[in-house]
């Protein structure tokens, strides 16, 4: 063997090091991606931030809003309660649209319950992430 010929040990340790680096890179996150991990709840807004006027949401309906700069849906299940969800579909990260008592994803056809965020029709299999809100007087505010 010449001095320039790699040994089997050198080849094996180099291969293991490269495989380890690839595995570590795969574990990283891509915060700019809206891939299949879409649907993460927005960063919490400060407690007490107004999301919507209660009078603007008919009982049993919902509307699109922004919470802490992120698309969201605020719903009014009863006269005195409200619920809020991320508007980002948990399937591929598209923004869902209010459609009566449903939330419809225009990208792949997933349908969510507008009052609970539960999946009613796939391909999404995970509910929309909840955003904590409460009714405070005549407003829906972050909890």
Tab-separated table of N, CA and C in Angstrom:
chain	number	residue	atom	x	y	z
A	1	UNK	N	0.824	-1.164	0.000
A	1	UNK	CA	0.000	0.000	0.000
A	1	UNK	C	0.881	1.245	0.000
A	2	UNK	N	0.453	2.244	-0.752
A	2	UNK	CA	1.213	3.497	-0.769
A	2	UNK	C	0.667	4.417	0.291
A	3	UNK	N	1.401	5.485	0.563
A	3	UNK	CA	0.992	6.440	1.589
A	3	UNK	C	-0.281	7.175	1.194
A	4	UNK	N	-0.581	7.273	-0.121
A	4	UNK	CA	-1.769	7.992	-0.580
A	4	UNK	C	-3.020	7.125	-0.632
A	5	UNK	N	-2.936	5.829	-0.462
A	5	UNK	CA	-4.075	4.925	-0.521
A	5	UNK	C	-4.768	4.912	0.836
A	6	UNK	N	-6.078	5.226	0.867
A	6	UNK	CA	-6.776	5.233	2.157
A	6	UNK	C	-6.946	3.815	2.695
A	7	UNK	N	-6.889	3.696	4.001
A	7	UNK	CA	-7.102	2.392	4.627
A	7	UNK	C	-8.595	2.140	4.751
A	8	UNK	N	-8.942	0.900	4.995
A	8	UNK	CA	-10.342	0.566	5.185
A	8	UNK	C	-10.906	1.323	6.393
A	9	UNK	N	-10.112	1.486	7.443
A	9	UNK	CA	-10.546	2.212	8.626
A	9	UNK	C	-10.862	3.673	8.276
A	10	UNK	N	-10.030	4.314	7.461
A	10	UNK	CA	-10.254	5.710	7.063
A	10	UNK	C	-11.545	5.836	6.264
A	11	UNK	N	-11.767	4.921	5.351
A	11	UNK	CA	-12.979	4.948	4.527
A	11	UNK	C	-14.216	4.768	5.405
A	12	UNK	N	-14.166	3.807	6.330
A	12	UNK	CA	-15.316	3.547	7.196
A	12	UNK	C	-15.609	4.724	8.124
A	13	UNK	N	-14.586	5.296	8.757
A	13	UNK	CA	-14.836	6.411	9.677
A	13	UNK	C	-15.325	7.639	8.933
A	14	UNK	N	-14.844	7.861	7.728
A	14	UNK	CA	-15.326	8.989	6.927
A	14	UNK	C	-16.784	8.771	6.552
A	15	UNK	N	-17.136	7.566	6.169
A	15	UNK	CA	-18.520	7.245	5.818
A	15	UNK	C	-19.460	7.430	6.990
A	16	UNK	N	-19.039	6.997	8.184
A	16	UNK	CA	-19.860	7.156	9.382
A	16	UNK	C	-20.035	8.641	9.700
A	17	UNK	N	-18.979	9.423	9.578
A	17	UNK	CA	-19.060	10.860	9.857
A	17	UNK	C	-20.019	11.550	8.892
A	18	UNK	N	-19.956	11.213	7.614
A	18	UNK	CA	-20.848	11.807	6.623
A	18	UNK	C	-22.296	11.410	6.911
A	19	UNK	N	-22.539	10.148	7.228
A	19	UNK	CA	-23.894	9.685	7.535
A	19	UNK	C	-24.443	10.399	8.768
A	20	UNK	N	-23.602	10.607	9.762
A	20	UNK	CA	-24.033	11.327	10.967
A	20	UNK	C	-24.400	12.763	10.658
A	21	UNK	N	-23.607	13.414	9.817
A	21	UNK	CA	-23.900	14.802	9.454
A	21	UNK	C	-25.218	14.905	8.693
A	22	UNK	N	-25.488	13.947	7.807
A	22	UNK	CA	-26.744	13.938	7.060
A	22	UNK	C	-27.917	13.723	8.013
A	23	UNK	N	-27.763	12.813	8.957
A	23	UNK	CA	-28.839	12.545	9.919
A	23	UNK	C	-29.126	13.772	10.772
A	24	UNK	N	-28.095	14.468	11.214
A	24	UNK	CA	-28.302	15.673	12.013
A	24	UNK	C	-28.972	16.769	11.199
A	25	UNK	N	-28.606	16.916	9.957
A	25	UNK	CA	-29.229	17.923	9.102
A	25	UNK	C	-30.709	17.630	8.902
A	26	UNK	N	-31.059	16.362	8.814
A	26	UNK	CA	-32.456	15.980	8.632
A	26	UNK	C	-33.287	16.271	9.869
A	27	UNK	N	-32.662	16.355	11.028
A	27	UNK	CA	-33.383	16.629	12.266
A	27	UNK	C	-33.647	18.116	12.463
A	28	UNK	N	-33.011	18.954	11.695
A	28	UNK	CA	-33.182	20.396	11.839
A	28	UNK	C	-34.565	20.814	11.393
A	29	UNK	N	-34.921	22.073	11.692
A	29	UNK	CA	-36.215	22.586	11.275
A	29	UNK	C	-36.017	23.643	10.226
A	30	UNK	N	-37.020	23.787	9.390
A	30	UNK	CA	-37.040	24.821	8.364
A	30	UNK	C	-38.174	25.750	8.708
A	31	UNK	N	-37.882	26.805	9.454
A	31	UNK	CA	-38.928	27.676	9.946
A	31	UNK	C	-39.638	28.430	8.836
A	32	UNK	N	-39.071	28.504	7.649
A	32	UNK	CA	-39.716	29.207	6.560
A	32	UNK	C	-40.612	28.321	5.737
A	33	UNK	N	-40.726	27.066	6.081
A	33	UNK	CA	-41.487	26.117	5.278
A	33	UNK	C	-42.942	26.116	5.687
A	34	UNK	N	-43.804	25.904	4.709
A	34	UNK	CA	-45.212	25.716	5.025
A	34	UNK	C	-45.643	24.336	4.572
A	35	UNK	N	-44.758	23.360	4.710
A	35	UNK	CA	-45.011	21.994	4.273
A	35	UNK	C	-46.029	21.302	5.139
A	36	UNK	N	-45.919	19.996	5.269
A	36	UNK	CA	-46.928	19.203	5.935
A	36	UNK	C	-47.030	19.478	7.423
A	37	UNK	N	-46.093	20.235	7.982
A	37	UNK	CA	-46.204	20.555	9.396
A	37	UNK	C	-47.040	21.798	9.603
A	38	UNK	N	-47.716	22.289	8.549
A	38	UNK	CA	-48.544	23.477	8.659
A	38	UNK	C	-49.588	23.295	9.739
A	39	UNK	N	-50.162	24.404	10.222
A	39	UNK	CA	-51.163	24.297	11.219
A	39	UNK	C	-50.670	24.545	12.608
A	40	UNK	N	-49.383	24.862	12.780
A	40	UNK	CA	-48.889	25.210	14.090
A	40	UNK	C	-49.602	26.453	14.581
A	41	UNK	N	-49.944	26.457	15.866
A	41	UNK	CA	-50.623	27.617	16.421
A	41	UNK	C	-49.712	28.830	16.393
A	42	UNK	N	-50.292	30.005	16.148
A	42	UNK	CA	-49.497	31.222	16.173
A	42	UNK	C	-48.874	31.435	17.547
A	43	UNK	N	-47.798	32.201	17.590
A	43	UNK	CA	-47.208	32.554	18.880
A	43	UNK	C	-48.273	33.260	19.703
A	44	UNK	N	-48.324	32.988	21.000
A	44	UNK	CA	-49.386	33.566	21.814
A	44	UNK	C	-49.345	35.094	21.812
A	45	UNK	N	-50.512	35.688	21.635
A	45	UNK	CA	-50.633	37.137	21.748
A	45	UNK	C	-50.725	37.469	23.233
A	46	UNK	N	-50.346	38.669	23.609
A	46	UNK	CA	-50.475	39.050	25.018
A	46	UNK	C	-51.923	38.876	25.484
A	47	UNK	N	-52.092	38.393	26.689
A	47	UNK	CA	-53.419	38.186	27.257
A	47	UNK	C	-54.209	39.490	27.235
A	48	UNK	N	-55.471	39.387	26.822
A	48	UNK	CA	-56.331	40.561	26.788
A	48	UNK	C	-56.344	41.293	25.459
A	49	UNK	N	-55.610	40.804	24.469
A	49	UNK	CA	-55.602	41.431	23.144
A	49	UNK	C	-56.936	41.156	22.460
A	50	UNK	N	-57.598	42.209	21.975
A	50	UNK	CA	-58.889	42.044	21.310
A	50	UNK	C	-58.711	41.328	19.980
A	51	UNK	N	-59.507	40.278	19.791
A	51	UNK	CA	-59.491	39.486	18.562
A	51	UNK	C	-60.628	39.933	17.645
A	52	UNK	N	-61.811	40.169	18.220
A	52	UNK	CA	-62.978	40.594	17.447
A	52	UNK	C	-64.044	41.115	18.400
A	53	UNK	N	-64.958	41.895	17.853
A	53	UNK	CA	-66.132	42.317	18.614
A	53	UNK	C	-67.119	41.150	18.605
A	54	UNK	N	-67.668	40.825	19.741
A	54	UNK	CA	-68.602	39.702	19.852
A	54	UNK	C	-69.793	39.899	18.909
A	55	UNK	N	-70.269	41.127	18.772
A	55	UNK	CA	-71.423	41.411	17.921
A	55	UNK	C	-71.148	41.151	16.440
A	56	UNK	N	-69.883	41.099	16.049
A	56	UNK	CA	-69.525	40.855	14.647
A	56	UNK	C	-69.574	39.380	14.260
A	57	UNK	N	-69.816	38.496	15.236
A	57	UNK	CA	-69.830	37.057	14.965
A	57	UNK	C	-71.192	36.507	15.379
A	58	UNK	N	-72.048	36.166	14.408
A	58	UNK	CA	-73.350	35.587	14.773
A	58	UNK	C	-73.165	34.255	15.514
A	59	UNK	N	-74.068	33.949	16.420
A	59	UNK	CA	-74.024	32.681	17.148
A	59	UNK	C	-74.064	31.535	16.138
A	60	UNK	N	-73.160	30.572	16.321
A	60	UNK	CA	-73.063	29.420	15.437
A	60	UNK	C	-72.239	29.675	14.185
A	61	UNK	N	-71.630	30.846	14.064
A	61	UNK	CA	-70.842	31.207	12.888
A	61	UNK	C	-69.406	31.552	13.289
A	62	UNK	N	-68.602	31.913	12.290
A	62	UNK	CA	-67.212	32.279	12.542
A	62	UNK	C	-66.785	33.352	11.554
A	63	UNK	N	-65.605	33.903	11.793
A	63	UNK	CA	-65.043	34.860	10.845
A	63	UNK	C	-63.524	34.788	10.879
A	64	UNK	N	-62.909	35.210	9.794
A	64	UNK	CA	-61.446	35.262	9.708
A	64	UNK	C	-60.946	36.481	10.462
A	65	UNK	N	-59.850	36.290	11.198
A	65	UNK	CA	-59.226	37.381	11.949
A	65	UNK	C	-57.706	37.202	11.905
A	66	UNK	N	-57.026	38.150	12.473
A	66	UNK	CA	-55.575	38.048	12.672
A	66	UNK	C	-55.325	38.018	14.176
A	67	UNK	N	-54.495	37.080	14.617
A	67	UNK	CA	-54.086	37.010	16.015
A	67	UNK	C	-52.572	37.042	16.031
A	68	UNK	N	-52.033	38.089	16.603
A	68	UNK	CA	-50.580	38.245	16.685
A	68	UNK	C	-49.937	38.162	15.291
A	69	UNK	N	-50.630	38.749	14.293
A	69	UNK	CA	-50.106	38.784	12.937
A	69	UNK	C	-50.300	37.512	12.136
A	70	UNK	N	-50.995	36.518	12.682
A	70	UNK	CA	-51.214	35.242	12.011
A	70	UNK	C	-52.699	35.075	11.665
A	71	UNK	N	-52.977	34.392	10.543
A	71	UNK	CA	-54.354	34.112	10.146
A	71	UNK	C	-55.000	33.188	11.165
A	72	UNK	N	-56.231	33.524	11.556
A	72	UNK	CA	-56.954	32.716	12.531
A	72	UNK	C	-58.444	32.775	12.224
A	73	UNK	N	-59.201	31.928	12.892
A	73	UNK	CA	-60.657	31.881	12.788
A	73	UNK	C	-61.207	32.033	14.203
A	74	UNK	N	-62.130	32.967	14.383
A	74	UNK	CA	-62.798	33.099	15.675
A	74	UNK	C	-64.256	32.707	15.463
A	75	UNK	N	-64.769	31.874	16.362
A	75	UNK	CA	-66.130	31.345	16.253
A	75	UNK	C	-66.914	31.680	17.514
A	76	UNK	N	-68.235	31.650	17.382
A	76	UNK	CA	-69.119	31.925	18.514
A	76	UNK	C	-70.099	30.757	18.666
A	77	UNK	N	-69.679	29.716	19.398
A	77	UNK	CA	-70.546	28.532	19.559
A	77	UNK	C	-71.869	28.844	20.261
A	78	UNK	N	-71.851	29.729	21.266
A	78	UNK	CA	-73.071	30.105	21.987
A	78	UNK	C	-73.091	31.622	22.165
A	79	UNK	N	-74.145	32.115	22.724
A	79	UNK	CA	-74.303	33.557	22.953
A	79	UNK	C	-73.164	34.136	23.794
A	80	UNK	N	-72.638	33.340	24.734
A	80	UNK	CA	-71.651	33.875	25.688
A	80	UNK	C	-70.266	33.245	25.588
A	81	UNK	N	-70.028	32.426	24.558
A	81	UNK	CA	-68.715	31.792	24.425
A	81	UNK	C	-68.109	32.062	23.055
A	82	UNK	N	-66.792	31.919	22.994
A	82	UNK	CA	-66.066	32.066	21.732
A	82	UNK	C	-64.960	31.021	21.691
A	83	UNK	N	-64.543	30.697	20.488
A	83	UNK	CA	-63.432	29.769	20.275
A	83	UNK	C	-62.587	30.342	19.151
A	84	UNK	N	-61.306	30.007	19.160
A	84	UNK	CA	-60.409	30.527	18.132
A	84	UNK	C	-59.431	29.431	17.729
A	85	UNK	N	-59.107	29.394	16.432
A	85	UNK	CA	-58.223	28.375	15.884
A	85	UNK	C	-57.288	28.999	14.867
A	86	UNK	N	-56.157	28.363	14.674
A	86	UNK	CA	-55.281	28.745	13.575
A	86	UNK	C	-56.052	28.511	12.280
A	87	UNK	N	-55.876	29.391	11.292
A	87	UNK	CA	-56.537	29.230	10.001
A	87	UNK	C	-55.657	28.470	9.014
A	88	UNK	N	-54.579	27.870	9.513
A	88	UNK	CA	-53.646	27.158	8.650
A	88	UNK	C	-53.969	25.659	8.689
A	89	UNK	N	-54.336	25.121	7.531
A	89	UNK	CA	-54.709	23.709	7.426
A	89	UNK	C	-53.560	22.827	7.904
A	90	UNK	N	-53.896	21.824	8.683
A	90	UNK	CA	-52.892	20.920	9.234
A	90	UNK	C	-52.408	19.890	8.214
A	91	UNK	N	-52.953	19.897	7.024
A	91	UNK	CA	-52.508	18.963	5.996
A	91	UNK	C	-51.289	19.490	5.256
A	92	UNK	N	-51.411	20.629	4.589
A	92	UNK	CA	-50.301	21.155	3.802
A	92	UNK	C	-50.053	22.642	4.034
A	93	UNK	N	-50.702	23.239	5.021
A	93	UNK	CA	-50.387	24.616	5.385
A	93	UNK	C	-51.107	25.698	4.603
A	94	UNK	N	-52.165	25.367	3.888
A	94	UNK	CA	-52.951	26.384	3.182
A	94	UNK	C	-53.896	27.063	4.176
A	95	UNK	N	-54.371	28.248	3.832
A	95	UNK	CA	-55.292	28.982	4.705
A	95	UNK	C	-56.722	28.533	4.431
A	96	UNK	N	-57.431	28.121	5.492
A	96	UNK	CA	-58.817	27.680	5.352
A	96	UNK	C	-59.737	28.897	5.262
A	97	UNK	N	-60.906	28.677	4.657
A	97	UNK	CA	-61.892	29.746	4.467
A	97	UNK	C	-63.185	29.403	5.182
A	98	UNK	N	-63.791	30.378	5.881
A	98	UNK	CA	-65.101	30.139	6.491
A	98	UNK	C	-66.139	29.845	5.408
A	99	UNK	N	-66.975	28.860	5.675
A	99	UNK	CA	-68.008	28.453	4.730
A	99	UNK	C	-69.198	27.971	5.555
A	100	UNK	N	-70.001	28.926	6.060
A	100	UNK	CA	-71.102	28.589	6.960
A	100	UNK	C	-70.542	28.093	8.282
A	101	UNK	N	-70.932	26.899	8.700
A	101	UNK	CA	-70.436	26.302	9.938
A	101	UNK	C	-69.205	25.444	9.727
A	102	UNK	N	-68.606	25.568	8.560
A	102	UNK	CA	-67.433	24.767	8.210
A	102	UNK	C	-66.265	25.686	7.856
A	103	UNK	N	-65.080	25.094	7.850
A	103	UNK	CA	-63.865	25.766	7.370
A	103	UNK	C	-63.324	24.882	6.265
A	104	UNK	N	-63.205	25.430	5.060
A	104	UNK	CA	-62.801	24.638	3.897
A	104	UNK	C	-61.401	25.021	3.449
A	105	UNK	N	-60.597	23.998	3.169
A	105	UNK	CA	-59.258	24.222	2.646
A	105	UNK	C	-59.333	24.199	1.118
A	106	UNK	N	-58.949	25.295	0.467
A	106	UNK	CA	-59.049	25.355	-0.988
A	106	UNK	C	-57.997	24.512	-1.715
A	107	UNK	N	-56.963	24.077	-1.013
A	107	UNK	CA	-55.870	23.353	-1.678
A	107	UNK	C	-56.170	21.880	-1.931
A	108	UNK	N	-56.653	21.166	-0.915
A	108	UNK	CA	-56.847	19.724	-1.061
A	108	UNK	C	-58.203	19.240	-0.562
A	109	UNK	N	-59.092	20.175	-0.195
A	109	UNK	CA	-60.462	19.792	0.143
A	109	UNK	C	-60.738	19.389	1.571
A	110	UNK	N	-59.788	19.562	2.480
A	110	UNK	CA	-60.080	19.244	3.879
A	110	UNK	C	-61.186	20.168	4.386
A	111	UNK	N	-62.002	19.653	5.304
A	111	UNK	CA	-63.079	20.432	5.898
A	111	UNK	C	-62.985	20.278	7.415
A	112	UNK	N	-63.102	21.406	8.111
A	112	UNK	CA	-63.036	21.433	9.575
A	112	UNK	C	-64.332	22.020	10.120
A	113	UNK	N	-64.698	21.621	11.336
A	113	UNK	CA	-65.839	22.198	12.029
A	113	UNK	C	-65.438	23.597	12.488
A	114	UNK	N	-66.205	24.604	12.120
A	114	UNK	CA	-65.860	25.990	12.428
A	114	UNK	C	-65.975	26.323	13.916
A	115	UNK	N	-66.727	25.535	14.669
A	115	UNK	CA	-66.920	25.830	16.087
A	115	UNK	C	-65.955	25.083	16.996
A	116	UNK	N	-65.352	23.983	16.462
A	116	UNK	CA	-64.454	23.174	17.289
A	116	UNK	C	-63.060	23.006	16.700
A	117	UNK	N	-62.911	23.234	15.395
A	117	UNK	CA	-61.628	23.012	14.729
A	117	UNK	C	-61.372	21.558	14.374
A	118	UNK	N	-62.330	20.673	14.673
A	118	UNK	CA	-62.176	19.239	14.406
A	118	UNK	C	-62.236	18.958	12.907
A	119	UNK	N	-61.505	17.937	12.476
A	119	UNK	CA	-61.522	17.514	11.077
A	119	UNK	C	-62.848	16.812	10.792
A	120	UNK	N	-63.525	17.246	9.730
A	120	UNK	CA	-64.748	16.575	9.302
A	120	UNK	C	-64.537	15.809	8.010
A	121	UNK	N	-63.540	16.227	7.219
A	121	UNK	CA	-63.227	15.535	5.965
A	121	UNK	C	-61.748	15.749	5.665
A	122	UNK	N	-61.037	14.648	5.344
A	122	UNK	CA	-59.609	14.719	5.039
A	122	UNK	C	-59.349	15.237	3.653
A	123	UNK	N	-58.079	15.344	3.342
A	123	UNK	CA	-56.965	14.542	3.813
A	123	UNK	C	-56.356	14.975	5.152
A	124	UNK	N	-56.676	16.142	5.678
A	124	UNK	CA	-56.132	16.504	6.995
A	124	UNK	C	-56.611	15.484	8.021
A	125	UNK	N	-55.738	15.150	8.983
A	125	UNK	CA	-56.122	14.189	10.015
A	125	UNK	C	-55.987	14.774	11.419
A	126	UNK	N	-55.479	16.005	11.507
A	126	UNK	CA	-55.258	16.662	12.794
A	126	UNK	C	-56.127	17.910	12.873
A	127	UNK	N	-56.782	18.143	14.014
A	127	UNK	CA	-57.607	19.350	14.151
A	127	UNK	C	-56.769	20.624	14.046
A	128	UNK	N	-57.443	21.729	13.785
A	128	UNK	CA	-56.761	23.016	13.767
A	128	UNK	C	-56.316	23.355	15.190
A	129	UNK	N	-55.104	23.863	15.360
A	129	UNK	CA	-54.635	24.219	16.701
A	129	UNK	C	-55.493	25.331	17.313
A	130	UNK	N	-55.836	25.133	18.565
A	130	UNK	CA	-56.655	26.096	19.292
A	130	UNK	C	-55.818	27.288	19.750
A	131	UNK	N	-56.444	28.451	19.758
A	131	UNK	CA	-55.836	29.666	20.296
A	131	UNK	C	-56.712	30.084	21.481
A	132	UNK	N	-56.157	30.161	22.683
A	132	UNK	CA	-56.980	30.469	23.865
A	132	UNK	C	-57.574	31.878	23.803
A	133	UNK	N	-58.912	31.948	23.881
A	133	UNK	CA	-59.631	33.222	23.916
A	133	UNK	C	-60.742	33.139	24.951
A	134	UNK	N	-61.288	34.298	25.287
A	134	UNK	CA	-62.440	34.364	26.188
A	134	UNK	C	-63.267	35.582	25.813
A	135	UNK	N	-64.509	35.583	26.271
A	135	UNK	CA	-65.377	36.733	26.072
A	135	UNK	C	-65.144	37.672	27.241
A	136	UNK	N	-64.859	38.926	26.909
A	136	UNK	CA	-64.634	39.960	27.922
A	136	UNK	C	-65.523	41.137	27.561
A	137	UNK	N	-66.685	41.226	28.214
A	137	UNK	CA	-67.639	42.280	27.888
A	137	UNK	C	-68.179	42.062	26.487
A	138	UNK	N	-67.939	43.020	25.598
A	138	UNK	CA	-68.464	42.916	24.234
A	138	UNK	C	-67.408	42.464	23.233
A	139	UNK	N	-66.262	42.012	23.728
A	139	UNK	CA	-65.164	41.585	22.845
A	139	UNK	C	-64.710	40.158	23.108
A	140	UNK	N	-64.103	39.562	22.084
A	140	UNK	CA	-63.390	38.304	22.229
A	140	UNK	C	-61.919	38.702	22.350
A	141	UNK	N	-61.275	38.257	23.430
A	141	UNK	CA	-59.887	38.617	23.697
A	141	UNK	C	-59.058	37.368	23.937
A	142	UNK	N	-57.738	37.505	23.733
A	142	UNK	CA	-56.850	36.377	24.019
A	142	UNK	C	-56.837	36.112	25.516
A	143	UNK	N	-56.756	34.837	25.857
A	143	UNK	CA	-56.788	34.436	27.281
A	143	UNK	C	-55.388	34.274	27.831
